[in-house]
Short mmCIF file of C-alpha atoms in Angstrom, two decimals:
data_model
loop_
_atom_site.label_atom_id
_atom_site.label_comp_id
_atom_site.label_asym_id
_atom_site.label_seq_id
_atom_site.Cartn_x
_atom_site.Cartn_y
_atom_site.Cartn_z
CA MET A 1 49.25 8.98 6.89
CA PHE A 2 49.19 9.91 3.18
CA ASP A 3 46.60 12.65 3.25
CA PHE A 4 48.65 15.38 1.72
CA THR A 5 47.55 18.92 2.37
CA PRO A 6 47.21 21.16 -0.68
CA GLU A 7 50.43 22.92 0.39
CA GLU A 8 52.28 19.58 0.33
CA TRP A 9 50.89 18.68 -3.11
CA VAL A 10 52.10 22.00 -4.42
CA ALA A 11 55.56 21.45 -3.02
CA ILE A 12 55.74 17.98 -4.59
CA ALA A 13 54.49 19.13 -7.96
CA LEU A 14 56.79 22.15 -7.87
CA SER A 15 59.81 20.03 -7.04
CA ILE A 16 59.19 17.72 -10.02
CA GLN A 17 58.52 20.58 -12.32
CA ILE A 18 61.71 22.39 -11.28
CA ALA A 19 63.86 19.25 -11.49
CA LEU A 20 62.43 18.36 -14.96
CA VAL A 21 62.94 21.86 -16.35
CA ALA A 22 66.44 22.04 -14.86
CA THR A 23 67.39 18.72 -16.41
CA ALA A 24 65.80 19.47 -19.82
CA ILE A 25 67.67 22.82 -20.11
CA ALA A 26 70.88 21.53 -18.74
CA LEU A 27 70.94 18.48 -21.07
CA PRO A 28 71.82 20.01 -24.46
CA LEU A 29 74.35 22.33 -22.86
CA GLY A 30 75.75 19.38 -20.88
CA ILE A 31 76.15 17.28 -24.04
CA ALA A 32 77.94 20.15 -25.80
CA VAL A 33 80.32 20.83 -22.85
CA ALA A 34 80.98 17.12 -22.33
CA TRP A 35 81.83 16.71 -25.95
CA LEU A 36 84.15 19.69 -25.93
CA LEU A 37 85.96 18.39 -22.85
CA ALA A 38 86.15 14.81 -24.16
CA ARG A 39 87.20 15.52 -27.73
CA LYS A 40 88.71 18.94 -28.17
CA ASP A 41 91.94 20.65 -27.11
CA PHE A 42 91.60 24.33 -26.85
CA TRP A 43 92.94 27.28 -24.91
CA GLY A 44 91.11 27.59 -21.57
CA LYS A 45 90.00 23.96 -21.43
CA SER A 46 91.15 23.49 -17.83
CA LEU A 47 89.37 26.69 -16.94
CA LEU A 48 86.10 25.40 -18.45
CA ASP A 49 86.56 22.08 -16.70
CA GLY A 50 87.14 23.92 -13.42
CA LEU A 51 84.16 26.20 -13.83
CA VAL A 52 81.83 23.32 -14.62
CA HIS A 53 82.94 21.43 -11.50
CA LEU A 54 82.95 24.46 -9.20
CA PRO A 55 79.33 23.98 -7.93
CA LEU A 56 80.37 20.45 -6.83
CA VAL A 57 83.03 21.76 -4.45
CA LEU A 58 81.80 25.20 -3.43
CA PRO A 59 79.44 25.48 -0.47
CA PRO A 60 75.94 25.57 -1.99
CA VAL A 61 75.29 28.80 -0.19
CA VAL A 62 78.16 30.44 -2.04
CA THR A 63 76.80 29.26 -5.37
CA GLY A 64 73.33 30.54 -4.36
CA TYR A 65 74.77 33.84 -3.37
CA LEU A 66 76.72 34.24 -6.59
CA LEU A 67 73.55 33.47 -8.56
CA LEU A 68 71.73 36.12 -6.50
CA ILE A 69 74.39 38.70 -7.38
CA TRP A 70 74.60 37.84 -11.09
CA PHE A 71 71.04 36.68 -11.89
CA GLY A 72 69.05 38.74 -9.44
CA ARG A 73 66.68 41.41 -10.79
CA ASN A 74 69.47 44.00 -10.52
CA GLY A 75 72.40 41.68 -11.29
CA PRO A 76 74.25 42.15 -14.61
CA ILE A 77 72.87 39.05 -16.28
CA GLY A 78 69.52 39.02 -14.45
CA ALA A 79 68.69 42.66 -15.47
CA LEU A 80 69.67 41.87 -19.09
CA LEU A 81 67.45 38.79 -19.31
CA ALA A 82 64.57 40.50 -17.57
CA ASP A 83 64.66 43.56 -19.85
CA HIS A 84 65.12 41.70 -23.17
CA LEU A 85 63.47 38.35 -22.70
CA GLY A 86 61.11 39.07 -19.76
CA LEU A 87 62.86 36.20 -17.96
CA VAL A 88 62.92 36.91 -14.20
CA PHE A 89 64.74 34.54 -11.82
CA SER A 90 64.67 36.13 -8.42
CA PHE A 91 62.05 34.69 -6.03
CA ARG A 92 60.49 32.71 -8.92
CA TRP A 93 60.40 28.96 -9.64
CA THR A 94 62.48 29.71 -12.71
CA GLY A 95 65.27 30.79 -10.40
CA ALA A 96 64.95 27.60 -8.42
CA ALA A 97 65.32 25.64 -11.72
CA LEU A 98 68.39 27.66 -12.58
CA ALA A 99 69.97 27.03 -9.19
CA CYS A 100 69.15 23.29 -9.39
CA GLY A 101 70.51 23.13 -12.95
CA VAL A 102 73.76 24.81 -12.02
CA MET A 103 74.24 22.57 -8.98
CA ALA A 104 73.47 19.40 -10.96
CA PHE A 105 75.42 20.35 -14.08
CA PRO A 106 78.81 18.83 -12.97
CA LEU A 107 77.19 15.42 -12.42
CA LEU A 108 75.51 15.56 -15.85
CA VAL A 109 78.70 16.58 -17.63
CA ARG A 110 80.86 13.98 -15.87
CA ALA A 111 78.57 11.10 -16.81
CA ILE A 112 78.21 12.16 -20.47
CA ARG A 113 81.87 12.95 -20.80
CA LEU A 114 82.89 9.50 -19.62
CA SER A 115 80.56 7.85 -22.14
CA PHE A 116 81.95 9.98 -24.99
CA GLU A 117 85.47 8.98 -23.94
CA ALA A 118 84.51 5.32 -23.91
CA ILE A 119 83.29 5.31 -27.53
CA ASP A 120 85.57 3.58 -30.05
CA ARG A 121 86.53 6.55 -32.25
CA ARG A 122 87.40 4.19 -35.06
CA LEU A 123 83.65 3.81 -35.60
CA GLU A 124 83.49 7.54 -36.30
CA ASP A 125 86.33 7.04 -38.84
CA ALA A 126 84.25 4.29 -40.43
CA ALA A 127 81.23 6.66 -40.57
CA ALA A 128 83.38 9.26 -42.27
CA THR A 129 84.55 6.85 -45.01
CA LEU A 130 80.88 6.04 -45.59
CA GLY A 131 80.13 9.65 -46.38
CA ALA A 132 78.94 10.96 -43.02
CA ASN A 133 79.99 14.53 -42.37
CA PRO A 134 81.05 15.23 -38.74
CA LEU A 135 77.65 16.50 -37.69
CA ARG A 136 75.77 13.49 -39.10
CA SER A 137 78.39 11.14 -37.71
CA PHE A 138 77.79 12.73 -34.29
CA PHE A 139 74.01 12.22 -34.45
CA THR A 140 74.03 8.73 -35.96
CA VAL A 141 77.05 7.15 -34.29
CA THR A 142 78.49 9.11 -31.33
CA LEU A 143 75.24 10.15 -29.62
CA PRO A 144 73.41 6.80 -29.84
CA LEU A 145 76.49 4.98 -28.55
CA ALA A 146 76.75 7.44 -25.65
CA LEU A 147 73.06 7.03 -24.78
CA PRO A 148 73.47 4.87 -21.67
CA GLY A 149 75.81 7.49 -20.19
CA ILE A 150 73.52 10.29 -21.19
CA ILE A 151 70.55 8.60 -19.43
CA ALA A 152 72.66 8.01 -16.38
CA GLY A 153 73.72 11.62 -16.34
CA MET A 154 70.10 12.82 -16.76
CA VAL A 155 68.95 10.76 -13.76
CA LEU A 156 71.81 11.96 -11.65
CA CYS A 157 70.96 15.56 -12.71
CA PHE A 158 67.25 15.02 -11.95
CA ALA A 159 67.91 13.53 -8.57
CA LYS A 160 70.40 16.22 -7.59
CA ALA A 161 67.96 18.94 -8.84
CA LEU A 162 65.15 17.36 -6.85
CA GLY A 163 67.15 17.42 -3.60
CA GLU A 164 68.93 20.72 -4.05
CA PHE A 165 68.50 22.96 -1.06
CA GLY A 166 71.30 25.33 -0.13
CA ALA A 167 71.78 27.23 -3.35
CA THR A 168 68.01 27.34 -4.06
CA ILE A 169 67.04 28.78 -0.72
CA THR A 170 69.83 31.30 -0.83
CA PHE A 171 68.95 32.50 -4.34
CA VAL A 172 65.13 32.38 -4.37
CA SER A 173 64.19 31.91 -0.74
CA ASN A 174 61.47 29.52 0.48
CA ILE A 175 58.10 30.81 -0.77
CA PRO A 176 55.23 28.36 -0.65
CA GLY A 177 53.71 27.87 -4.04
CA GLU A 178 56.60 29.53 -5.92
CA THR A 179 59.96 28.30 -4.78
CA GLN A 180 59.23 25.92 -1.91
CA THR A 181 60.38 22.53 -3.04
CA ILE A 182 60.01 19.22 -1.04
CA SER A 183 63.37 19.83 0.58
CA ALA A 184 62.50 23.42 1.58
CA ALA A 185 59.09 22.29 2.83
CA ILE A 186 60.69 19.55 4.98
CA TYR A 187 63.08 22.08 6.41
CA THR A 188 60.26 24.46 7.22
CA LEU A 189 58.19 21.69 8.81
CA THR A 190 61.04 20.62 11.06
CA GLN A 191 61.28 24.15 12.34
CA VAL A 192 57.71 24.31 13.63
CA PRO A 193 56.15 22.35 16.54
CA GLY A 194 53.96 19.46 15.36
CA GLY A 195 55.38 19.39 11.88
CA ASP A 196 57.01 15.97 12.23
CA ALA A 197 54.21 13.92 10.66
CA ALA A 198 54.01 16.14 7.61
CA ALA A 199 57.79 16.21 7.30
CA MET A 200 57.86 12.42 7.41
CA ARG A 201 55.24 12.21 4.66
CA LEU A 202 57.44 14.37 2.41
CA VAL A 203 60.47 12.35 3.30
CA VAL A 204 58.74 9.23 2.03
CA VAL A 205 57.76 11.04 -1.16
CA ALA A 206 61.39 12.22 -1.76
CA ILE A 207 62.56 8.59 -1.29
CA ALA A 208 59.94 7.24 -3.63
CA ILE A 209 60.62 9.70 -6.42
CA SER A 210 64.39 9.21 -6.19
CA LEU A 211 64.06 5.42 -6.21
CA ALA A 212 61.70 5.53 -9.15
CA ALA A 213 64.09 7.67 -11.14
CA LEU A 214 66.92 5.17 -10.40
CA ILE A 215 64.86 2.17 -11.45
CA VAL A 216 63.72 3.83 -14.68
CA SER A 217 67.29 4.79 -15.56
CA GLU A 218 68.58 1.30 -14.85
CA TRP A 219 65.96 -0.08 -17.14
CA PHE A 220 66.77 2.34 -19.92
CA ALA A 221 70.54 1.72 -19.52
CA ARG A 222 70.11 -2.08 -19.58
CA ARG A 223 67.95 -1.88 -22.70
CA ALA A 224 70.43 0.36 -24.43
CA GLY A 225 73.32 -1.89 -23.38
CA ARG A 226 71.53 -4.96 -24.75
CA ARG A 227 71.06 -3.21 -28.10
CA TYR A 228 74.75 -2.64 -28.46
CA HIS A 229 75.91 -6.05 -27.45
CA GLY A 230 74.01 -8.31 -29.61
CA ASP A 231 70.31 -9.04 -29.57
CA MET B 1 94.18 5.47 -61.86
CA LEU B 2 95.43 6.02 -58.31
CA VAL B 3 98.53 8.21 -57.88
CA VAL B 4 100.17 8.34 -54.43
CA ASP B 5 103.22 10.34 -53.57
CA ILE B 6 103.30 11.07 -49.88
CA GLU B 7 105.51 11.77 -46.92
CA LYS B 8 104.48 11.39 -43.28
CA ARG B 9 106.46 11.39 -40.08
CA LEU B 10 104.95 9.33 -37.22
CA GLY B 11 107.24 9.77 -34.25
CA ASP B 12 110.61 8.12 -35.20
CA PHE B 13 109.02 6.40 -38.23
CA GLU B 14 109.07 8.08 -41.57
CA ILE B 15 106.88 7.08 -44.47
CA LYS B 16 107.97 8.10 -47.92
CA ILE B 17 105.95 6.26 -50.48
CA ALA B 18 105.18 6.85 -54.15
CA PHE B 19 103.38 4.63 -56.55
CA GLU B 20 100.86 4.66 -59.35
CA SER B 21 98.28 1.96 -59.79
CA ARG B 22 96.26 1.06 -62.82
CA GLY B 23 95.72 -2.49 -61.78
CA ASN B 24 92.43 -3.91 -60.80
CA VAL B 25 93.62 -5.09 -57.37
CA THR B 26 96.75 -3.37 -56.07
CA ALA B 27 98.30 -5.20 -53.13
CA LEU B 28 100.25 -3.34 -50.50
CA PHE B 29 102.50 -6.02 -49.19
CA GLY B 30 104.95 -5.93 -46.32
CA ASN B 31 105.66 -6.72 -42.72
CA SER B 32 103.80 -4.95 -39.88
CA GLY B 33 105.45 -1.56 -39.42
CA SER B 34 106.11 -1.15 -43.16
CA GLY B 35 103.57 1.66 -43.42
CA LYS B 36 100.69 -0.21 -45.16
CA THR B 37 97.84 0.85 -42.93
CA SER B 38 99.10 4.42 -42.63
CA THR B 39 99.22 4.60 -46.40
CA VAL B 40 95.60 3.46 -46.87
CA ASN B 41 94.52 5.75 -44.02
CA MET B 42 96.02 8.65 -45.98
CA ILE B 43 94.29 7.53 -49.16
CA ALA B 44 90.99 7.37 -47.28
CA GLY B 45 91.54 10.81 -45.74
CA LEU B 46 91.60 9.59 -42.18
CA VAL B 47 95.23 10.73 -41.69
CA ALA B 48 96.74 13.76 -43.44
CA PRO B 49 100.22 13.35 -45.03
CA ASP B 50 102.79 15.99 -44.13
CA ARG B 51 103.62 16.52 -47.81
CA GLY B 52 102.71 15.16 -51.19
CA ARG B 53 99.88 14.42 -53.45
CA ILE B 54 97.12 11.81 -53.80
CA ALA B 55 94.92 11.69 -56.86
CA LEU B 56 92.24 9.28 -58.06
CA ASP B 57 91.41 9.41 -61.80
CA ASP B 58 90.90 13.10 -62.54
CA SER B 59 90.26 14.30 -58.97
CA VAL B 60 92.87 15.46 -56.55
CA LEU B 61 92.22 14.16 -53.01
CA PHE B 62 95.31 15.68 -51.38
CA ASP B 63 97.91 18.09 -52.54
CA SER B 64 100.03 19.93 -50.04
CA THR B 65 101.34 22.52 -52.50
CA ALA B 66 97.83 23.40 -53.72
CA ARG B 67 96.49 23.10 -50.15
CA VAL B 68 93.91 20.54 -51.13
CA ASP B 69 92.73 18.06 -48.50
CA LEU B 70 89.35 16.63 -49.31
CA PRO B 71 87.73 15.37 -46.07
CA ALA B 72 87.18 11.61 -45.80
CA HIS B 73 83.39 11.92 -46.04
CA ARG B 74 83.68 13.60 -49.45
CA ARG B 75 86.21 11.13 -51.03
CA HIS B 76 83.77 8.32 -51.89
CA ILE B 77 86.33 5.73 -51.06
CA GLY B 78 85.08 2.52 -49.49
CA TYR B 79 87.09 1.10 -46.60
CA VAL B 80 86.91 -2.42 -45.19
CA PHE B 81 88.68 -2.40 -41.82
CA GLN B 82 90.54 -5.32 -40.27
CA GLU B 83 88.04 -5.66 -37.47
CA GLY B 84 84.95 -4.78 -39.50
CA ARG B 85 83.91 -1.76 -37.47
CA LEU B 86 80.24 -2.39 -37.97
CA PHE B 87 78.05 0.02 -35.97
CA PRO B 88 76.97 -2.04 -32.90
CA HIS B 89 73.78 -0.06 -32.30
CA LEU B 90 72.43 -0.65 -35.81
CA SER B 91 71.05 -3.76 -37.43
CA VAL B 92 72.95 -5.39 -40.30
CA ALA B 93 70.41 -3.88 -42.76
CA ALA B 94 70.96 -0.38 -41.28
CA ASN B 95 74.71 -0.87 -41.32
CA LEU B 96 74.53 -1.84 -45.04
CA ASP B 97 72.34 1.12 -45.84
CA TYR B 98 74.38 3.67 -43.85
CA GLY B 99 76.65 4.78 -46.70
CA ARG B 100 73.78 5.29 -49.09
CA ARG B 101 71.91 7.41 -46.55
CA MET B 102 74.92 9.49 -45.63
CA SER B 103 75.98 10.03 -49.25
CA GLY B 104 72.40 11.05 -50.18
CA LEU B 105 72.14 8.34 -52.90
CA PRO B 106 68.67 7.15 -54.00
CA ARG B 107 67.55 3.74 -52.83
CA ASP B 108 68.54 1.08 -55.32
CA ASP B 109 66.96 -2.31 -54.56
CA VAL B 110 68.51 -4.00 -57.62
CA GLU B 111 71.99 -2.96 -56.60
CA SER B 112 71.34 -3.93 -52.99
CA ARG B 113 70.14 -7.39 -54.09
CA ARG B 114 73.16 -7.80 -56.29
CA VAL B 115 75.53 -7.06 -53.47
CA PHE B 116 73.61 -9.27 -50.98
CA ASP B 117 73.80 -12.18 -53.47
CA LEU B 118 77.45 -11.52 -54.29
CA LEU B 119 78.41 -11.70 -50.65
CA ASP B 120 75.62 -14.09 -49.55
CA ILE B 121 74.45 -11.85 -46.74
CA GLY B 122 70.73 -11.47 -47.54
CA HIS B 123 69.72 -13.77 -44.64
CA LEU B 124 71.63 -11.69 -42.02
CA LEU B 125 69.74 -8.36 -42.46
CA ASP B 126 67.71 -8.49 -39.30
CA ARG B 127 70.59 -9.40 -37.01
CA ARG B 128 72.73 -7.24 -34.84
CA PRO B 129 76.49 -7.09 -35.60
CA GLY B 130 77.24 -8.60 -32.17
CA LYS B 131 75.49 -11.83 -33.26
CA LEU B 132 77.50 -12.35 -36.43
CA SER B 133 80.43 -14.78 -36.87
CA GLY B 134 83.79 -13.27 -37.82
CA GLY B 135 83.36 -14.29 -41.48
CA GLU B 136 79.79 -12.93 -41.67
CA ARG B 137 80.94 -9.71 -40.06
CA GLN B 138 83.65 -9.16 -42.67
CA ARG B 139 81.26 -9.96 -45.53
CA VAL B 140 78.79 -7.38 -44.20
CA ALA B 141 81.70 -4.88 -43.84
CA VAL B 142 82.54 -5.46 -47.55
CA GLY B 143 78.87 -5.09 -48.49
CA ARG B 144 78.55 -1.84 -46.51
CA ALA B 145 81.55 -0.37 -48.29
CA LEU B 146 80.25 -1.51 -51.71
CA LEU B 147 76.77 -0.06 -51.23
CA MET B 148 78.07 3.49 -50.83
CA ARG B 149 79.14 3.09 -54.46
CA PRO B 150 82.82 3.85 -53.94
CA ARG B 151 85.27 4.93 -56.63
CA LEU B 152 87.90 2.82 -54.96
CA LEU B 153 87.76 0.10 -52.31
CA LEU B 154 90.44 -0.09 -49.58
CA LEU B 155 90.75 -3.35 -47.72
CA ASP B 156 93.09 -3.35 -44.73
CA GLU B 157 93.96 -6.91 -43.68
CA PRO B 158 90.31 -7.85 -44.09
CA LEU B 159 90.99 -11.52 -43.22
CA ALA B 160 93.59 -11.08 -40.53
CA SER B 161 91.14 -11.43 -37.59
CA LEU B 162 89.81 -14.73 -38.99
CA ASP B 163 90.93 -18.30 -38.62
CA LEU B 164 92.04 -20.33 -41.66
CA ALA B 165 88.62 -21.90 -42.35
CA ARG B 166 86.98 -18.46 -42.27
CA LYS B 167 89.64 -17.06 -44.57
CA ARG B 168 88.98 -19.83 -47.09
CA GLU B 169 85.29 -19.03 -46.71
CA ILE B 170 85.64 -15.35 -47.61
CA MET B 171 88.34 -15.33 -50.29
CA PRO B 172 86.04 -16.66 -53.04
CA TYR B 173 83.65 -13.72 -52.43
CA LEU B 174 86.48 -11.22 -52.81
CA VAL B 175 87.71 -12.88 -55.97
CA ARG B 176 84.15 -12.74 -57.34
CA LEU B 177 84.06 -9.07 -56.35
CA ARG B 178 87.21 -8.51 -58.40
CA ASP B 179 85.95 -10.38 -61.41
CA GLU B 180 82.33 -9.12 -61.45
CA THR B 181 82.82 -5.45 -60.69
CA ARG B 182 85.32 -3.17 -62.33
CA LEU B 183 85.93 -1.52 -58.94
CA PRO B 184 89.59 -0.80 -58.33
CA MET B 185 90.87 -2.08 -55.00
CA VAL B 186 93.87 -1.52 -52.76
CA TYR B 187 94.40 -4.67 -50.65
CA VAL B 188 96.68 -4.56 -47.65
CA SER B 189 98.16 -7.76 -46.31
CA HIS B 190 101.34 -9.31 -44.94
CA HIS B 191 100.20 -12.71 -46.11
CA PRO B 192 101.58 -13.83 -49.53
CA GLY B 193 99.10 -16.73 -49.86
CA GLU B 194 96.11 -14.51 -49.37
CA LEU B 195 97.37 -11.95 -51.96
CA ARG B 196 98.27 -14.54 -54.54
CA SER B 197 94.69 -15.42 -55.14
CA ILE B 198 93.49 -11.84 -55.51
CA ALA B 199 96.21 -9.34 -56.40
CA THR B 200 96.93 -8.12 -59.93
CA THR B 201 99.70 -5.70 -58.99
CA VAL B 202 102.01 -6.07 -55.94
CA ILE B 203 103.72 -3.16 -54.25
CA GLN B 204 106.14 -4.26 -51.64
CA LEU B 205 106.66 -1.92 -48.74
CA ASP B 206 109.57 -2.06 -46.37
CA GLY B 207 110.22 0.34 -43.41
CA GLY B 208 108.05 3.09 -44.90
CA ARG B 209 109.56 2.92 -48.37
CA VAL B 210 108.51 1.21 -51.61
CA GLY B 211 110.68 -1.83 -52.24
CA GLU B 212 109.60 -3.39 -55.46
CA ILE B 213 106.61 -3.10 -57.73
CA GLY B 214 105.56 -6.02 -59.93
CA GLY B 215 103.18 -8.94 -60.37
CA ILE B 216 102.35 -11.73 -58.00
CA GLU B 217 105.75 -13.30 -58.73
CA LEU B 218 107.07 -10.90 -56.04
CA LEU B 219 105.08 -12.89 -53.54
CA ASP B 220 106.95 -16.12 -54.47
CA ARG B 221 110.23 -14.47 -53.60
CA ALA B 222 108.77 -13.30 -50.30
CA ASP B 223 107.77 -16.89 -49.61
CA ARG B 224 111.27 -18.07 -50.27
CA ASP B 225 112.74 -15.32 -48.06
CA THR B 226 110.62 -16.37 -45.14
CA LEU B 227 111.48 -20.05 -45.48
#
């Protein structure tokens, strides 16, 4: 049953690549936004909060369409990035990573924000009295203590990015070898006669990758949790 | 010399406190809600006064008219908190070394050894804070504050979270600290017995104001009042 065709291998590898890149790029931004939302009061905070969460509540097709308008080759942001950085999103795997990152961003930010809010801020006061400036205090106290939440957020982000379908297919279509992820490949296979066996193989792969990600994150979170509570 | 002259409004509570301290160990003594912890937080730079001035020797830490407010991380004031506040993700050794690393001081093994011996914490270095007893935790917290080489040491009810036996265990270390280093200290407590063994000057706070300033004889009167 597990004789994957070259096309299926490409879809699997592409899915993992897109999900990893989406997570890696979303992570620093997610940490920054989560920290702002958890710690700072500023004008427009509710607006930022709303914008971050919008992909969670909008129909994915709408998000994909908005990305197409803004980040397409002729969109205001897409044209700018293409002309100055040579970064093209439309109908490329990079666009799929962007769509996946945007869709997964709320989950990432929520998890990290919660872990920032759970940190005893008196420890940051203690760090300040010991001579740590705010930046060093952030990297030596806040960030390590938030690590379990950051890992949980990364796994959620990765899993969401791996399974993203609606926004991706709207934005960058379903091109084998470029933008066809596991989800898109399964969708295609279910639309053609005799595709059931291949679709089932990819379904098993999707389950396996997602489960593996969950197990790895559980392991990391437990290890991090143990470090903070004694041993 | 520490000069404090501050005003701070916290909701309905107003703190208006002024004192100068030359003594080796200055005790801030008073009931809970008398403004003791707020006062040391303002000396440490964790809370900003509304008005006033705080100076330590020849450096101004806070002055509202001159718009000076040195941030906590640049005050070089050690702080021992009531509940220790050791970093749970770092070993005892890394906790002790934290202040030196953050202040950019060179490694000084002789000084470290002296502090470990003074507080008897050398055997705890490999442990995690979560595995320490209450008394060990507070000794490590004192050591951590000492190893950043502070100009002044603030101790906010450092024994309050401990039972009587642990209090008796730690007090001799603090007295040794007073006698063996010339480090000025501000020691906050509501407990006359605890202060009697360590304080050199007593400042009595009451409802956010300074009541009396004197020696440890003030504590005897407090004892009588509570009886």
